[in-house]
XYZ file of N, CA and C in Angstrom:
699
model
N -81.559 82.508 26.987
C -81.143 82.700 25.606
C -80.628 81.388 25.020
N -80.706 81.277 23.711
C -80.067 80.188 22.987
C -78.747 80.709 22.422
N -77.642 80.084 22.824
C -76.317 80.576 22.473
C -75.547 79.504 21.705
N -75.118 79.829 20.494
C -74.246 78.941 19.725
C -72.803 79.276 20.064
N -72.034 78.273 20.490
C -70.620 78.451 20.816
C -69.810 77.450 20.009
N -68.876 77.929 19.216
C -68.015 77.017 18.464
C -66.778 76.674 19.286
N -66.197 75.507 19.014
C -65.043 75.066 19.795
C -65.405 74.926 21.264
N -66.580 74.328 21.532
C -67.158 74.337 22.875
C -66.638 73.237 23.799
N -65.761 72.388 23.309
C -65.380 71.203 24.097
C -64.147 71.395 24.984
N -63.458 72.539 24.871
C -62.269 72.722 25.721
C -61.945 74.198 25.863
N -61.036 74.481 26.804
C -60.547 75.842 26.978
C -61.645 76.849 27.228
N -61.539 77.984 26.560
C -62.510 79.053 26.736
C -63.899 78.622 26.296
N -63.985 77.835 25.225
C -65.289 77.376 24.744
C -66.037 76.571 25.788
N -65.336 75.687 26.474
C -65.953 74.885 27.532
C -66.339 75.768 28.710
N -65.476 76.719 29.056
C -65.776 77.638 30.161
C -67.003 78.489 29.835
N -67.112 78.948 28.597
C -68.281 79.720 28.177
C -69.547 78.877 28.251
N -69.453 77.630 27.792
C -70.606 76.735 27.825
C -71.052 76.487 29.258
N -70.081 76.227 30.123
C -70.380 75.951 31.538
C -71.028 77.158 32.205
N -70.457 78.332 31.999
C -70.994 79.543 32.612
C -72.395 79.855 32.074
N -72.595 79.643 30.785
C -73.894 79.950 30.175
C -75.006 79.068 30.738
N -74.747 77.761 30.868
C -75.810 76.881 31.384
C -76.064 77.144 32.858
N -75.029 77.514 33.601
C -75.221 77.857 35.011
C -76.122 79.081 35.155
N -76.086 79.950 34.143
C -76.936 81.151 34.165
C -78.339 80.875 33.634
N -78.581 79.643 33.226
C -79.912 79.277 32.766
C -80.118 79.301 31.271
N -79.051 79.586 30.513
C -79.167 79.628 29.061
C -79.069 78.222 28.465
N -79.499 78.103 27.225
C -79.319 76.871 26.458
C -78.162 77.079 25.490
N -77.234 76.129 25.468
C -76.060 76.237 24.601
C -76.123 75.201 23.495
N -75.986 75.668 22.268
C -75.771 74.778 21.130
C -74.261 74.705 20.996
N -73.697 73.593 21.447
C -72.247 73.435 21.562
C -71.677 72.848 20.279
N -71.075 73.683 19.482
C -70.487 73.236 18.224
C -69.105 72.648 18.446
N -68.916 71.403 17.996
C -67.624 70.732 18.130
C -67.283 70.019 16.829
N -66.000 69.952 16.542
C -65.556 69.319 15.300
C -65.789 67.821 15.321
N -65.565 67.209 16.487
C -65.716 65.753 16.626
C -66.586 65.492 17.849
N -67.721 64.852 17.648
C -68.664 64.627 18.751
C -68.193 63.574 19.740
N -67.139 62.828 19.384
C -66.659 61.733 20.244
C -65.332 62.088 20.908
N -64.361 62.485 20.125
C -63.014 62.722 20.633
C -62.927 64.039 21.397
N -62.409 63.979 22.625
C -62.155 65.180 23.412
C -63.398 65.889 23.911
N -64.487 65.145 24.062
C -65.736 65.790 24.491
C -66.254 65.239 25.818
N -65.414 64.552 26.586
C -65.870 63.944 27.846
C -66.465 64.982 28.791
N -65.778 66.118 28.945
C -66.261 67.154 29.862
C -67.579 67.760 29.381
N -67.718 67.854 28.084
C -68.948 68.396 27.512
C -70.112 67.429 27.722
N -69.838 66.142 27.540
C -70.874 65.130 27.785
C -71.264 65.110 29.262
N -70.286 65.284 30.137
C -70.586 65.333 31.578
C -71.467 66.539 31.892
N -71.141 67.670 31.276
C -71.932 68.876 31.490
C -73.367 68.657 31.009
N -73.500 67.975 29.891
C -74.853 67.707 29.376
C -75.626 66.787 30.307
N -74.918 65.859 30.982
C -75.598 64.977 31.938
C -76.122 65.762 33.142
N -75.435 66.865 33.481
C -75.863 67.702 34.598
C -76.961 68.673 34.181
N -76.928 69.098 32.918
C -77.913 70.049 32.387
C -78.494 69.481 31.082
N -79.255 68.387 31.174
C -79.678 67.664 29.965
C -80.543 68.473 29.011
N -81.239 69.484 29.520
C -82.133 70.260 28.665
C -81.510 71.581 28.216
N -80.244 71.770 28.577
C -79.605 73.050 28.264
C -78.354 72.925 27.386
N -77.962 71.712 27.063
C -76.784 71.514 26.216
C -77.160 70.655 25.020
N -77.020 71.226 23.847
C -77.261 70.508 22.596
C -75.941 70.403 21.851
N -75.468 69.181 21.636
C -74.217 68.981 20.903
C -74.480 69.025 19.405
N -73.613 69.741 18.708
C -73.786 69.930 17.272
C -72.469 69.687 16.563
N -72.470 68.793 15.597
C -71.273 68.533 14.801
C -71.024 69.733 13.899
N -69.907 70.426 14.150
C -69.646 71.674 13.435
C -68.144 71.899 13.303
N -67.646 71.693 12.103
C -66.249 71.968 11.787
C -66.219 73.270 11.007
N -65.750 74.343 11.643
C -65.812 75.662 11.010
C -64.923 75.763 9.782
N -64.001 74.816 9.632
C -63.093 74.827 8.481
C -63.717 74.211 7.240
N -64.894 73.597 7.390
C -65.544 72.908 6.280
C -66.912 73.520 6.015
N -67.077 74.105 4.844
C -68.333 74.788 4.536
C -69.529 73.840 4.567
N -69.353 72.625 4.064
C -70.472 71.685 4.002
C -71.005 71.353 5.390
N -70.093 71.184 6.368
C -70.556 70.837 7.713
C -71.230 72.030 8.388
N -70.810 73.241 8.053
C -71.486 74.429 8.581
C -72.913 74.496 8.051
N -73.068 74.219 6.776
C -74.401 74.221 6.187
C -75.273 73.126 6.790
N -74.705 71.922 6.921
C -75.461 70.807 7.495
C -75.870 71.101 8.937
N -74.965 71.713 9.704
C -75.259 72.037 11.098
C -76.398 73.055 11.191
N -76.386 74.032 10.302
C -77.460 75.033 10.310
C -78.791 74.393 9.926
N -78.749 73.440 9.027
C -79.968 72.740 8.630
C -80.499 71.868 9.763
N -79.588 71.353 10.606
C -80.010 70.592 11.787
C -80.806 71.492 12.722
N -80.322 72.709 12.943
C -81.051 73.657 13.782
C -82.417 73.968 13.196
N -82.444 74.174 11.890
C -83.707 74.496 11.227
C -84.713 73.353 11.368
N -84.222 72.125 11.234
C -85.118 70.963 11.316
C -85.715 70.798 12.709
N -85.028 71.318 13.717
C -85.509 71.216 15.094
C -86.120 72.527 15.585
N -86.316 73.449 14.643
C -86.942 74.748 14.948
C -86.220 75.510 16.058
N -84.889 75.450 16.027
C -84.076 76.153 17.014
C -83.643 77.504 16.443
N -83.895 78.557 17.184
C -83.388 79.877 16.806
C -82.322 80.295 17.813
N -81.564 81.325 17.464
C -80.438 81.757 18.283
C -80.607 83.200 18.740
N -80.042 83.482 19.901
C -79.988 84.845 20.407
C -78.567 85.392 20.385
N -77.599 84.483 20.492
C -76.188 84.876 20.525
C -75.370 83.853 19.744
N -74.416 84.340 18.973
C -73.424 83.485 18.314
C -72.057 83.883 18.856
N -71.330 82.911 19.406
C -69.966 83.165 19.885
C -69.004 82.325 19.049
N -68.243 83.004 18.201
C -67.244 82.337 17.366
C -65.951 82.225 18.166
N -65.749 81.048 18.737
C -64.609 80.819 19.634
C -63.536 79.935 19.015
N -63.904 79.000 18.151
C -62.942 78.037 17.596
C -61.793 78.751 16.887
N -60.557 78.351 17.201
C -59.378 78.988 16.604
C -58.158 78.094 16.796
N -57.112 78.385 16.044
C -55.840 77.682 16.227
C -54.708 78.705 16.285
N -53.623 78.294 16.919
C -52.399 79.080 16.938
C -51.278 78.150 16.488
N -50.816 78.332 15.258
C -49.720 77.500 14.771
C -48.536 78.357 14.333
N -47.436 77.692 13.997
C -46.199 78.383 13.589
C -45.739 79.379 14.648
N -45.921 78.994 15.910
C -45.551 79.865 17.023
C -44.058 80.178 16.986
N -43.734 81.444 17.129
C -42.347 81.926 17.211
C -41.538 81.685 15.938
N -42.185 81.352 14.835
C -41.462 81.200 13.572
C -41.174 82.585 12.974
N -39.995 82.737 12.415
C -39.689 83.970 11.700
C -40.389 83.930 10.352
N -40.454 85.077 9.705
C -41.091 85.134 8.392
C -40.363 84.227 7.401
N -39.036 84.107 7.586
C -38.261 83.253 6.678
C -38.559 81.769 6.886
N -39.040 81.413 8.066
C -39.282 80.007 8.400
C -40.726 79.559 8.183
N -41.616 80.488 7.923
C -43.044 80.178 7.899
C -43.416 79.150 6.836
N -44.289 78.239 7.217
C -44.939 77.326 6.282
C -46.238 78.007 5.855
N -46.289 78.471 4.624
C -47.432 79.265 4.173
C -48.716 78.439 4.166
N -48.606 77.135 3.972
C -49.798 76.282 4.050
C -50.432 76.371 5.433
N -49.595 76.478 6.460
C -50.116 76.589 7.822
C -50.668 77.986 8.091
N -50.109 78.979 7.418
C -50.668 80.322 7.499
C -52.084 80.305 6.916
N -52.232 79.660 5.781
C -53.546 79.550 5.146
C -54.524 78.799 6.053
N -54.036 77.784 6.752
C -54.901 77.031 7.671
C -55.388 77.937 8.805
N -54.512 78.801 9.300
C -54.909 79.743 10.350
C -56.041 80.643 9.875
N -55.899 81.165 8.662
C -56.958 82.019 8.125
C -58.236 81.219 7.891
N -58.092 79.986 7.453
C -59.260 79.152 7.179
C -60.099 78.945 8.432
N -59.431 78.790 9.578
C -60.154 78.544 10.832
C -60.476 79.850 11.561
N -59.485 80.721 11.702
C -59.643 81.912 12.547
C -60.453 83.033 11.903
N -60.451 83.110 10.583
C -61.219 84.142 9.883
C -62.374 83.554 9.076
N -62.037 82.640 8.166
C -63.091 82.085 7.315
C -64.083 81.243 8.129
N -63.602 80.649 9.242
C -64.495 79.878 10.103
C -65.642 80.725 10.627
N -65.354 81.842 11.318
C -66.436 82.726 11.758
C -67.295 83.244 10.613
N -66.679 83.495 9.461
C -67.460 83.962 8.318
C -68.444 82.892 7.864
N -67.987 81.637 7.833
C -68.892 80.543 7.455
C -70.039 80.405 8.458
N -69.685 80.478 9.745
C -70.705 80.330 10.784
C -71.759 81.425 10.647
N -71.330 82.660 10.463
C -72.284 83.760 10.312
C -73.099 83.583 9.031
N -72.448 83.162 7.963
C -73.149 82.958 6.696
C -74.337 82.013 6.857
N -74.123 80.896 7.556
C -75.160 79.869 7.622
C -76.084 79.981 8.835
N -75.626 80.647 9.909
C -76.462 80.697 11.111
C -77.154 82.048 11.312
N -76.722 83.073 10.588
C -77.365 84.378 10.720
C -78.875 84.321 10.453
N -79.331 83.525 9.478
C -80.787 83.457 9.248
C -81.579 82.964 10.465
N -80.912 82.288 11.400
C -81.607 81.739 12.569
C -81.382 82.580 13.823
N -80.718 83.729 13.650
C -80.485 84.638 14.771
C -81.686 85.572 14.919
N -82.258 85.608 16.117
C -83.374 86.510 16.386
C -82.860 87.944 16.378
N -83.235 88.703 15.369
C -82.722 90.063 15.227
C -83.340 90.969 16.293
N -82.616 92.022 16.667
C -83.114 92.962 17.645
C -82.050 93.317 18.657
N -82.353 94.214 19.586
C -81.346 94.728 20.523
C -80.815 93.701 21.515
N -81.477 92.563 21.654
C -80.985 91.538 22.579
C -80.006 90.574 21.913
N -79.877 90.638 20.601
C -79.043 89.700 19.854
C -77.589 90.166 19.800
N -76.675 89.200 19.773
C -75.246 89.521 19.709
C -74.494 88.497 18.871
N -73.456 88.967 18.210
C -72.444 88.095 17.618
C -71.125 88.501 18.257
N -70.462 87.543 18.889
C -69.199 87.805 19.570
C -68.112 86.949 18.936
N -67.140 87.604 18.343
C -66.001 86.915 17.744
C -64.824 86.994 18.710
N -64.337 85.840 19.154
C -63.212 85.828 20.088
C -61.937 86.173 19.323
N -61.377 87.320 19.646
C -60.204 87.836 18.949
C -58.998 87.764 19.872
N -58.077 88.696 19.714
C -56.859 88.714 20.528
C -56.164 90.053 20.374
N -55.466 90.469 21.442
C -54.658 91.680 21.349
C -53.558 91.513 20.303
N -53.255 90.262 19.943
C -52.267 90.012 18.884
C -52.720 90.587 17.556
N -54.026 90.809 17.397
C -54.558 91.356 16.155
C -54.580 92.866 16.108
N -53.990 93.524 17.100
C -53.956 94.986 17.137
C -52.820 95.523 16.275
N -53.129 96.436 15.362
C -52.100 97.076 14.547
C -51.121 97.840 15.438
N -51.661 98.574 16.400
C -50.823 99.427 17.235
C -49.865 98.622 18.107
N -50.282 97.428 18.461
C -49.458 96.608 19.357
C -48.737 95.472 18.639
N -48.585 95.578 17.322
C -47.911 94.524 16.557
C -46.519 94.259 17.122
N -46.179 92.983 17.297
C -44.906 92.662 17.938
C -43.983 91.830 17.058
N -44.325 91.674 15.783
C -43.415 91.023 14.846
C -43.241 89.537 15.073
N -44.307 88.871 15.480
C -44.256 87.422 15.682
C -45.646 86.821 15.610
N -45.705 85.487 15.723
C -46.983 84.760 15.620
C -47.773 85.251 14.404
N -47.094 85.294 13.268
C -47.679 85.902 12.072
C -49.049 85.346 11.693
N -49.230 84.017 11.596
C -50.539 83.508 11.168
C -51.666 83.901 12.119
N -51.407 83.770 13.411
C -52.426 84.068 14.413
C -52.751 85.560 14.439
N -51.709 86.388 14.512
C -51.907 87.832 14.608
C -52.620 88.386 13.378
N -52.182 87.968 12.214
C -52.784 88.479 10.977
C -54.237 88.024 10.840
N -54.519 86.777 11.186
C -55.886 86.275 11.063
C -56.809 86.951 12.068
N -56.304 87.255 13.266
C -57.125 87.940 14.264
C -57.344 89.402 13.884
N -56.354 90.017 13.271
C -56.522 91.377 12.781
C -57.621 91.425 11.718
N -57.602 90.437 10.841
C -58.643 90.357 9.810
C -60.006 90.077 10.440
N -60.029 89.288 11.517
C -61.280 89.014 12.222
C -61.853 90.295 12.827
N -60.970 91.171 13.315
C -61.432 92.455 13.842
C -62.109 93.283 12.747
N -61.534 93.255 11.553
C -62.124 93.976 10.432
C -63.462 93.369 10.041
N -63.526 92.051 10.015
C -64.793 91.377 9.709
C -65.859 91.771 10.721
N -65.473 91.855 11.984
C -66.419 92.232 13.038
C -66.954 93.639 12.813
N -66.061 94.553 12.424
C -66.474 95.932 12.159
C -67.413 95.986 10.956
N -67.072 95.242 9.916
C -67.928 95.170 8.734
C -69.309 94.627 9.092
N -69.313 93.572 9.895
C -70.553 92.920 10.285
C -71.412 93.844 11.138
N -70.748 94.620 11.993
C -71.468 95.580 12.830
C -72.224 96.578 11.963
N -71.566 97.082 10.926
C -72.210 98.026 10.013
C -73.346 97.336 9.251
N -73.090 96.118 8.812
C -74.065 95.372 8.023
C -75.346 95.112 8.806
N -75.204 94.872 10.120
C -76.350 94.492 10.947
C -76.890 95.645 11.795
N -76.438 96.855 11.521
C -76.857 98.003 12.335
C -78.372 98.180 12.325
N -78.989 98.091 11.151
C -80.438 98.281 11.062
C -81.201 97.181 11.787
N -80.596 95.997 11.880
C -81.227 94.876 12.582
C -81.002 94.944 14.089
N -80.204 95.940 14.526
C -79.917 96.195 15.949
C -79.186 95.024 16.624
N -78.384 94.303 15.848
C -77.597 93.195 16.395
C -76.243 93.732 16.833
N -75.864 93.496 18.083
C -74.552 93.912 18.575
C -73.478 92.975 18.035
N -72.367 93.543 17.617
C -71.238 92.736 17.125
C -69.970 93.211 17.822
N -69.245 92.267 18.405
C -67.994 92.601 19.085
C -66.904 91.599 18.728
N -65.674 92.094 18.635
C -64.482 91.255 18.621
C -63.879 91.387 20.008
N -63.800 90.290 20.741
C -63.432 90.358 22.155
C -62.083 89.689 22.411
N -61.183 90.455 23.006
C -59.923 89.896 23.501
C -60.194 89.292 24.877
N -60.061 87.978 25.027
C -60.423 87.344 26.296
C -59.381 87.486 27.385
N -58.220 88.049 27.040
C -57.121 88.121 27.991
C -56.169 86.954 27.803
N -55.033 87.035 28.441
C -54.063 85.931 28.419
C -54.509 84.941 29.488
N -55.029 83.821 29.040
C -55.653 82.875 29.964
C -55.048 81.478 29.823
N -55.177 80.711 30.897
C -54.614 79.356 30.956
C -55.437 78.390 30.113
N -55.032 78.211 28.862
C -55.623 77.233 27.958
C -54.483 76.551 27.228
N -54.813 75.594 26.351
C -53.769 74.967 25.532
C -53.038 76.023 24.721
N -53.761 77.056 24.300
C -53.172 78.116 23.493
C -52.399 79.102 24.361
N -52.963 79.465 25.502
C -52.351 80.485 26.347
C -51.211 79.982 27.199
N -51.228 78.675 27.544
C -50.162 78.093 28.350
C -50.387 78.289 29.843
N -49.606 77.579 30.624
C -49.768 77.576 32.078
C -49.265 78.847 32.756
N -48.435 79.628 32.054
C -47.902 80.854 32.647
C -48.902 82.012 32.594
N -49.996 81.826 31.886
C -50.985 82.895 31.747
C -51.561 83.281 33.105
N -51.767 84.565 33.357
C -52.251 85.015 34.664
C -53.754 84.825 34.877
N -54.510 84.731 33.790
C -55.959 84.624 33.907
C -56.472 83.220 33.668
N -57.751 83.027 33.907
C -58.381 81.718 33.693
C -59.512 81.848 32.681
N -59.841 80.751 31.988
C -60.980 80.777 31.064
C -62.282 81.120 31.779
N -62.407 80.658 33.012
C -63.635 80.902 33.771
C -63.848 82.395 34.027
N -62.773 83.098 34.376
C -62.875 84.540 34.613
C -63.272 85.269 33.332
N -62.651 84.884 32.237
C -62.950 85.510 30.963
C -64.384 85.219 30.520
N -64.818 83.984 30.747
C -66.174 83.587 30.346
C -67.227 84.426 31.048
N -66.988 84.753 32.308
C -67.937 85.579 33.065
C -68.112 86.936 32.374
N -66.997 87.565 32.008
C -67.067 88.861 31.346
C -67.743 88.792 29.993
N -67.420 87.766 29.214
C -67.990 87.630 27.873
C -69.492 87.378 27.945
N -69.923 86.557 28.907
C -71.368 86.319 29.074
C -72.081 87.574 29.557
N -71.392 88.377 30.381
C -71.975 89.656 30.796
C -72.190 90.571 29.590
N -71.255 90.533 28.641
C -71.394 91.311 27.407
C -72.590 90.806 26.602
N -72.703 89.483 26.480
C -73.810 88.883 25.725
C -75.156 89.197 26.363
N -75.182 89.260 27.686
C -76.422 89.543 28.408
C -76.705 91.041 28.524
N -75.837 91.872 27.939
C -75.971 93.333 27.972
C -75.832 93.890 29.386
N -75.160 93.149 30.258
C -74.906 93.633 31.612
C -73.670 94.525 31.669
N -72.789 94.324 30.692
C -71.518 95.039 30.681
C -71.645 96.318 29.866
N -71.354 97.441 30.475
C -71.411 98.706 29.749
C -70.204 98.822 28.831
N -70.451 99.050 27.547
C -69.385 99.187 26.563
C -69.088 100.665 26.363
N -67.843 101.026 26.555
C -67.444 102.426 26.426
C -67.499 102.870 24.971
N -68.215 103.957 24.719
C -68.280 104.496 23.370
C -68.954 103.549 22.402
N -68.438 103.520 21.191
C -69.012 102.680 20.133
C -68.008 101.635 19.669
N -67.169 101.175 20.585
C -66.077 100.272 20.228
C -66.598 98.909 19.766
N -65.906 98.331 18.799
C -66.188 96.965 18.351
C -65.163 95.995 18.940
N -63.889 96.402 18.946
C -62.811 95.570 19.490
C -62.644 95.931 20.967
N -62.982 94.984 21.843
C -62.996 95.244 23.283
C -62.379 94.066 24.032
N -62.099 94.251 25.322
C -61.681 93.124 26.140
C -62.896 92.544 26.859
N -62.687 91.538 27.670
C -63.815 90.835 28.293
C -64.493 91.660 29.388
N -63.908 92.808 29.728
C -64.534 93.710 30.697
C -65.292 94.840 29.993
N -65.262 94.819 28.663
C -65.978 95.831 27.899
C -65.172 97.053 27.551
N -63.867 97.046 27.907
C -63.026 98.202 27.617
C -62.522 98.164 26.171
N -62.451 99.312 25.496
C -61.968 99.342 24.116
C -60.514 98.864 24.027
N -60.211 98.149 22.940
C -58.850 97.701 22.644
C -58.327 98.524 21.475
N -57.023 98.809 21.455
C -56.459 99.571 20.323
C -56.441 98.741 19.046
N -56.956 99.324 17.984
C -56.971 98.627 16.691
C -55.594 98.644 16.037
């Protein structure tokens, strides 16, 4: 499969890219900066030169999303899976009284509008049908039922991402494209921290199993964890 992964240069994005190429897939690795912080990605490409395509893609900027999609079109590249992974977590542990609303807006710009931009410009290049998937990396922080009164920008933007995923699922039902918002678990990344019990590699295995349709999804759930189990909305 051809898999577009945003934020592919570190954390879960890098783990997803690594796992995907090991399984024989080709990854279009979307990164904001093709030079800074991409050493591991370049090394991976040296090991799998025909399976890793680096793509300049800043999900926060509409123009670069459009340009990136046009790059794919110019090279006649189509997609089977889109994984919207790029995200930020800012204003951690700030109370509502302390919040910088500009940073809240930045969270929405990347965590919600970013995936929307990616789908807007790359959906035309997605091979429609039962093998196709769009996977939006979400979080249990976006669950209404489990709201914990903190991490406002992150939680609210992920909750909105869950709604976007549900909307997209309905929109693409006739095209038979699977759409999921996936909670990857609490994993050891820059965002999750060193105390997290899980690893990006473990989560990547589950998410790729979902993309490959190996993972049985219970019921008709859209918001799920990396093992395919439904998450409370």
